[in-house]
Amino acid sequence: MLNQDHHYAVRVEWTGNTGTGTTGYRDYGRDNLVTAQGNPPIMGSADGPFRGSPERWNPEQLLLAALSQCHMLSYLHVAVKHGLVVTSYHDDATGTMQQVGEGGHFTSVTLRPAVTLGSGNPEVAQAIHAEASALCFIANSVNFPVLHEPRAILER
């Protein structure tokens, strides 16, 4: 097994200065721009209850998306290893964050991947979610449970 470090770089730039900086809690916007070399920008903000712009991505949604996307990519890899032909995959993921005072933390995330198979055993397709989860870099980096409620169906 190859051990190797991978390095990532992003820039987060606050774009919410309304002219007076952070003179007061209600005096500045939470908008920001996330960029990385070679990628389109992501327009970010805080969640609506935290005075953010609801039409922009917030950090909580991005964490949930990262977990869902990582599981999907790990799952597709594992499916190939097990001889499963996946023709469709989507996930309706949800997460719960508990606010404690001014801070907080995620208490759980539930991934609900729905996998359609062109060929292969749906029972195997269900079972390999555990293997995919063990390979997911993001799930292995968080300190809360990432649960799975998968469905697999065989194309007709």
PDB file of N, CA, C and O in Angstrom, residues 72-113:
ATOM      1  N   MET A  72     -20.013   8.737  -2.574  1.00  0.00           N
ATOM      2  CA  MET A  72     -20.372   8.318  -3.923  1.00  0.00           C
ATOM      3  C   MET A  72     -19.139   7.891  -4.719  1.00  0.00           C
ATOM      4  O   MET A  72     -19.129   6.831  -5.354  1.00  0.00           O
ATOM      5  N   LEU A  73     -18.088   8.690  -4.679  1.00  0.00           N
ATOM      6  CA  LEU A  73     -16.884   8.362  -5.444  1.00  0.00           C
ATOM      7  C   LEU A  73     -16.232   7.082  -4.924  1.00  0.00           C
ATOM      8  O   LEU A  73     -15.762   6.249  -5.709  1.00  0.00           O
ATOM      9  N   SER A  74     -16.218   6.896  -3.598  1.00  0.00           N
ATOM     10  CA  SER A  74     -15.692   5.650  -3.021  1.00  0.00           C
ATOM     11  C   SER A  74     -16.568   4.469  -3.414  1.00  0.00           C
ATOM     12  O   SER A  74     -16.067   3.384  -3.745  1.00  0.00           O
ATOM     13  N   TYR A  75     -17.879   4.676  -3.412  1.00  0.00           N
ATOM     14  CA  TYR A  75     -18.814   3.605  -3.760  1.00  0.00           C
ATOM     15  C   TYR A  75     -18.629   3.166  -5.212  1.00  0.00           C
ATOM     16  O   TYR A  75     -18.599   1.967  -5.513  1.00  0.00           O
ATOM     17  N   LEU A  76     -18.515   4.111  -6.116  1.00  0.00           N
ATOM     18  CA  LEU A  76     -18.340   3.759  -7.525  1.00  0.00           C
ATOM     19  C   LEU A  76     -17.054   2.946  -7.725  1.00  0.00           C
ATOM     20  O   LEU A  76     -17.030   1.981  -8.490  1.00  0.00           O
ATOM     21  N   HIS A  77     -16.012   3.302  -7.011  1.00  0.00           N
ATOM     22  CA  HIS A  77     -14.753   2.555  -7.066  1.00  0.00           C
ATOM     23  C   HIS A  77     -14.952   1.120  -6.563  1.00  0.00           C
ATOM     24  O   HIS A  77     -14.531   0.163  -7.210  1.00  0.00           O
ATOM     25  N   VAL A  78     -15.614   0.993  -5.432  1.00  0.00           N
ATOM     26  CA  VAL A  78     -15.844  -0.334  -4.844  1.00  0.00           C
ATOM     27  C   VAL A  78     -16.774  -1.162  -5.733  1.00  0.00           C
ATOM     28  O   VAL A  78     -16.599  -2.381  -5.875  1.00  0.00           O
ATOM     29  N   ALA A  79     -17.753  -0.524  -6.368  1.00  0.00           N
ATOM     30  CA  ALA A  79     -18.672  -1.240  -7.258  1.00  0.00           C
ATOM     31  C   ALA A  79     -17.902  -1.907  -8.397  1.00  0.00           C
ATOM     32  O   ALA A  79     -18.165  -3.063  -8.743  1.00  0.00           O
ATOM     33  N   VAL A  80     -16.949  -1.186  -8.970  1.00  0.00           N
ATOM     34  CA  VAL A  80     -16.139  -1.758 -10.047  1.00  0.00           C
ATOM     35  C   VAL A  80     -15.384  -2.983  -9.538  1.00  0.00           C
ATOM     36  O   VAL A  80     -15.351  -4.028 -10.198  1.00  0.00           O
ATOM     37  N   LYS A  81     -14.789  -2.868  -8.354  1.00  0.00           N
ATOM     38  CA  LYS A  81     -14.037  -3.995  -7.782  1.00  0.00           C
ATOM     39  C   LYS A  81     -14.913  -5.236  -7.587  1.00  0.00           C
ATOM     40  O   LYS A  81     -14.432  -6.353  -7.661  1.00  0.00           O
ATOM     41  N   HIS A  82     -16.209  -5.032  -7.334  1.00  0.00           N
ATOM     42  CA  HIS A  82     -17.135  -6.141  -7.080  1.00  0.00           C
ATOM     43  C   HIS A  82     -17.928  -6.538  -8.326  1.00  0.00           C
ATOM     44  O   HIS A  82     -18.864  -7.337  -8.230  1.00  0.00           O
ATOM     45  N   GLY A  83     -17.595  -5.974  -9.465  1.00  0.00           N
ATOM     46  CA  GLY A  83     -18.250  -6.352 -10.709  1.00  0.00           C
ATOM     47  C   GLY A  83     -19.670  -5.833 -10.866  1.00  0.00           C
ATOM     48  O   GLY A  83     -20.452  -6.382 -11.638  1.00  0.00           O
ATOM     49  N   LEU A  84     -20.003  -4.778 -10.153  1.00  0.00           N
ATOM     50  CA  LEU A  84     -21.333  -4.176 -10.267  1.00  0.00           C
ATOM     51  C   LEU A  84     -21.294  -3.068 -11.310  1.00  0.00           C
ATOM     52  O   LEU A  84     -20.353  -2.277 -11.355  1.00  0.00           O
ATOM     53  N   VAL A  85     -22.332  -3.004 -12.142  1.00  0.00           N
ATOM     54  CA  VAL A  85     -22.437  -1.929 -13.125  1.00  0.00           C
ATOM     55  C   VAL A  85     -23.491  -0.940 -12.615  1.00  0.00           C
ATOM     56  O   VAL A  85     -24.690  -1.225 -12.646  1.00  0.00           O
ATOM     57  N   VAL A  86     -23.026   0.191 -12.123  1.00  0.00           N
ATOM     58  CA  VAL A  86     -23.912   1.247 -11.626  1.00  0.00           C
ATOM     59  C   VAL A  86     -24.249   2.152 -12.803  1.00  0.00           C
ATOM     60  O   VAL A  86     -23.365   2.628 -13.508  1.00  0.00           O
ATOM     61  N   THR A  87     -25.551   2.368 -13.017  1.00  0.00           N
ATOM     62  CA  THR A  87     -25.986   3.230 -14.121  1.00  0.00           C
ATOM     63  C   THR A  87     -26.580   4.552 -13.629  1.00  0.00           C
ATOM     64  O   THR A  87     -26.750   5.476 -14.410  1.00  0.00           O
ATOM     65  N   SER A  88     -26.884   4.619 -12.347  1.00  0.00           N
ATOM     66  CA  SER A  88     -27.443   5.851 -11.783  1.00  0.00           C
ATOM     67  C   SER A  88     -27.167   5.854 -10.281  1.00  0.00           C
ATOM     68  O   SER A  88     -27.180   4.804  -9.634  1.00  0.00           O
ATOM     69  N   TYR A  89     -26.924   7.046  -9.746  1.00  0.00           N
ATOM     70  CA  TYR A  89     -26.648   7.196  -8.312  1.00  0.00           C
ATOM     71  C   TYR A  89     -27.075   8.597  -7.919  1.00  0.00           C
ATOM     72  O   TYR A  89     -26.694   9.578  -8.566  1.00  0.00           O
ATOM     73  N   HIS A  90     -27.879   8.694  -6.885  1.00  0.00           N
ATOM     74  CA  HIS A  90     -28.146  10.000  -6.286  1.00  0.00           C
ATOM     75  C   HIS A  90     -28.290   9.814  -4.785  1.00  0.00           C
ATOM     76  O   HIS A  90     -28.550   8.708  -4.301  1.00  0.00           O
ATOM     77  N   ASP A  91     -28.091  10.892  -4.053  1.00  0.00           N
ATOM     78  CA  ASP A  91     -28.107  10.834  -2.597  1.00  0.00           C
ATOM     79  C   ASP A  91     -28.865  12.048  -2.074  1.00  0.00           C
ATOM     80  O   ASP A  91     -28.554  13.179  -2.437  1.00  0.00           O
ATOM     81  N   ASP A  92     -29.854  11.790  -1.242  1.00  0.00           N
ATOM     82  CA  ASP A  92     -30.581  12.862  -0.557  1.00  0.00           C
ATOM     83  C   ASP A  92     -30.082  12.907   0.885  1.00  0.00           C
ATOM     84  O   ASP A  92     -30.710  12.363   1.801  1.00  0.00           O
ATOM     85  N   ALA A  93     -28.946  13.528   1.081  1.00  0.00           N
ATOM     86  CA  ALA A  93     -28.265  13.554   2.375  1.00  0.00           C
ATOM     87  C   ALA A  93     -28.856  14.621   3.293  1.00  0.00           C
ATOM     88  O   ALA A  93     -29.293  15.676   2.831  1.00  0.00           O
ATOM     89  N   THR A  94     -28.831  14.331   4.589  1.00  0.00           N
ATOM     90  CA  THR A  94     -29.258  15.292   5.594  1.00  0.00           C
ATOM     91  C   THR A  94     -28.250  15.298   6.737  1.00  0.00           C
ATOM     92  O   THR A  94     -27.557  14.308   6.966  1.00  0.00           O
ATOM     93  N   GLY A  95     -28.177  16.406   7.429  1.00  0.00           N
ATOM     94  CA  GLY A  95     -27.282  16.511   8.575  1.00  0.00           C
ATOM     95  C   GLY A  95     -27.933  17.305   9.677  1.00  0.00           C
ATOM     96  O   GLY A  95     -28.806  18.139   9.429  1.00  0.00           O
ATOM     97  N   THR A  96     -27.490  17.044  10.890  1.00  0.00           N
ATOM     98  CA  THR A  96     -27.999  17.770  12.047  1.00  0.00           C
ATOM     99  C   THR A  96     -26.831  18.446  12.750  1.00  0.00           C
ATOM    100  O   THR A  96     -25.827  17.808  13.067  1.00  0.00           O
ATOM    101  N   MET A  97     -26.995  19.759  12.944  1.00  0.00           N
ATOM    102  CA  MET A  97     -26.004  20.541  13.664  1.00  0.00           C
ATOM    103  C   MET A  97     -26.661  21.068  14.929  1.00  0.00           C
ATOM    104  O   MET A  97     -27.784  21.566  14.890  1.00  0.00           O
ATOM    105  N   GLN A  98     -25.975  20.944  16.032  1.00  0.00           N
ATOM    106  CA  GLN A  98     -26.494  21.425  17.306  1.00  0.00           C
ATOM    107  C   GLN A  98     -25.748  22.700  17.683  1.00  0.00           C
ATOM    108  O   GLN A  98     -24.519  22.700  17.772  1.00  0.00           O
ATOM    109  N   GLN A  99     -26.504  23.777  17.868  1.00  0.00           N
ATOM    110  CA  GLN A  99     -25.891  25.022  18.298  1.00  0.00           C
ATOM    111  C   GLN A  99     -25.782  25.011  19.813  1.00  0.00           C
ATOM    112  O   GLN A  99     -26.734  24.697  20.527  1.00  0.00           O
ATOM    113  N   VAL A 100     -24.599  25.341  20.293  1.00  0.00           N
ATOM    114  CA  VAL A 100     -24.340  25.417  21.727  1.00  0.00           C
ATOM    115  C   VAL A 100     -23.753  26.802  21.987  1.00  0.00           C
ATOM    116  O   VAL A 100     -22.619  27.072  21.592  1.00  0.00           O
ATOM    117  N   GLY A 101     -24.537  27.661  22.611  1.00  0.00           N
ATOM    118  CA  GLY A 101     -24.083  29.037  22.804  1.00  0.00           C
ATOM    119  C   GLY A 101     -23.878  29.692  21.456  1.00  0.00           C
ATOM    120  O   GLY A 101     -24.739  29.644  20.589  1.00  0.00           O
ATOM    121  N   GLU A 102     -22.709  30.262  21.250  1.00  0.00           N
ATOM    122  CA  GLU A 102     -22.400  30.903  19.974  1.00  0.00           C
ATOM    123  C   GLU A 102     -21.742  29.943  18.995  1.00  0.00           C
ATOM    124  O   GLU A 102     -21.566  30.278  17.835  1.00  0.00           O
ATOM    125  N   GLY A 103     -21.370  28.756  19.454  1.00  0.00           N
ATOM    126  CA  GLY A 103     -20.730  27.759  18.595  1.00  0.00           C
ATOM    127  C   GLY A 103     -21.650  26.577  18.370  1.00  0.00           C
ATOM    128  O   GLY A 103     -22.869  26.681  18.467  1.00  0.00           O
ATOM    129  N   GLY A 104     -21.067  25.441  18.086  1.00  0.00           N
ATOM    130  CA  GLY A 104     -21.858  24.242  17.879  1.00  0.00           C
ATOM    131  C   GLY A 104     -21.077  23.190  17.130  1.00  0.00           C
ATOM    132  O   GLY A 104     -19.881  23.353  16.863  1.00  0.00           O
ATOM    133  N   HIS A 105     -21.771  22.124  16.791  1.00  0.00           N
ATOM    134  CA  HIS A 105     -21.127  21.020  16.087  1.00  0.00           C
ATOM    135  C   HIS A 105     -22.184  20.143  15.433  1.00  0.00           C
ATOM    136  O   HIS A 105     -23.338  20.115  15.852  1.00  0.00           O
ATOM    137  N   PHE A 106     -21.753  19.434  14.408  1.00  0.00           N
ATOM    138  CA  PHE A 106     -22.630  18.438  13.792  1.00  0.00           C
ATOM    139  C   PHE A 106     -22.748  17.259  14.733  1.00  0.00           C
ATOM    140  O   PHE A 106     -21.761  16.852  15.371  1.00  0.00           O
ATOM    141  N   THR A 107     -23.947  16.716  14.844  1.00  0.00           N
ATOM    142  CA  THR A 107     -24.152  15.528  15.677  1.00  0.00           C
ATOM    143  C   THR A 107     -24.296  14.275  14.831  1.00  0.00           C
ATOM    144  O   THR A 107     -24.027  13.179  15.317  1.00  0.00           O
ATOM    145  N   SER A 108     -24.717  14.423  13.580  1.00  0.00           N
ATOM    146  CA  SER A 108     -24.795  13.275  12.674  1.00  0.00           C
ATOM    147  C   SER A 108     -25.109  13.735  11.266  1.00  0.00           C
ATOM    148  O   SER A 108     -25.617  14.835  11.055  1.00  0.00           O
ATOM    149  N   VAL A 109     -24.781  12.855  10.327  1.00  0.00           N
ATOM    150  CA  VAL A 109     -25.157  13.015   8.925  1.00  0.00           C
ATOM    151  C   VAL A 109     -25.718  11.681   8.481  1.00  0.00           C
ATOM    152  O   VAL A 109     -25.210  10.625   8.874  1.00  0.00           O
ATOM    153  N   THR A 110     -26.774  11.716   7.698  1.00  0.00           N
ATOM    154  CA  THR A 110     -27.329  10.494   7.118  1.00  0.00           C
ATOM    155  C   THR A 110     -27.308  10.615   5.606  1.00  0.00           C
ATOM    156  O   THR A 110     -27.873  11.551   5.047  1.00  0.00           O
ATOM    157  N   LEU A 111     -26.611   9.674   4.990  1.00  0.00           N
ATOM    158  CA  LEU A 111     -26.570   9.592   3.533  1.00  0.00           C
ATOM    159  C   LEU A 111     -27.643   8.611   3.100  1.00  0.00           C
ATOM    160  O   LEU A 111     -27.824   7.568   3.729  1.00  0.00           O
ATOM    161  N   ARG A 112     -28.356   8.940   2.032  1.00  0.00           N
ATOM    162  CA  ARG A 112     -29.434   8.085   1.516  1.00  0.00           C
ATOM    163  C   ARG A 112     -29.199   7.797   0.032  1.00  0.00           C
ATOM    164  O   ARG A 112     -29.978   8.206  -0.822  1.00  0.00           O
ATOM    165  N   PRO A 113     -28.098   7.095  -0.263  1.00  0.00           N
ATOM    166  CA  PRO A 113     -27.799   6.839  -1.671  1.00  0.00           C
ATOM    167  C   PRO A 113     -28.801   5.876  -2.300  1.00  0.00           C
ATOM    168  O   PRO A 113     -29.162   4.860  -1.712  1.00  0.00           O
TER     169      PRO A 113
END
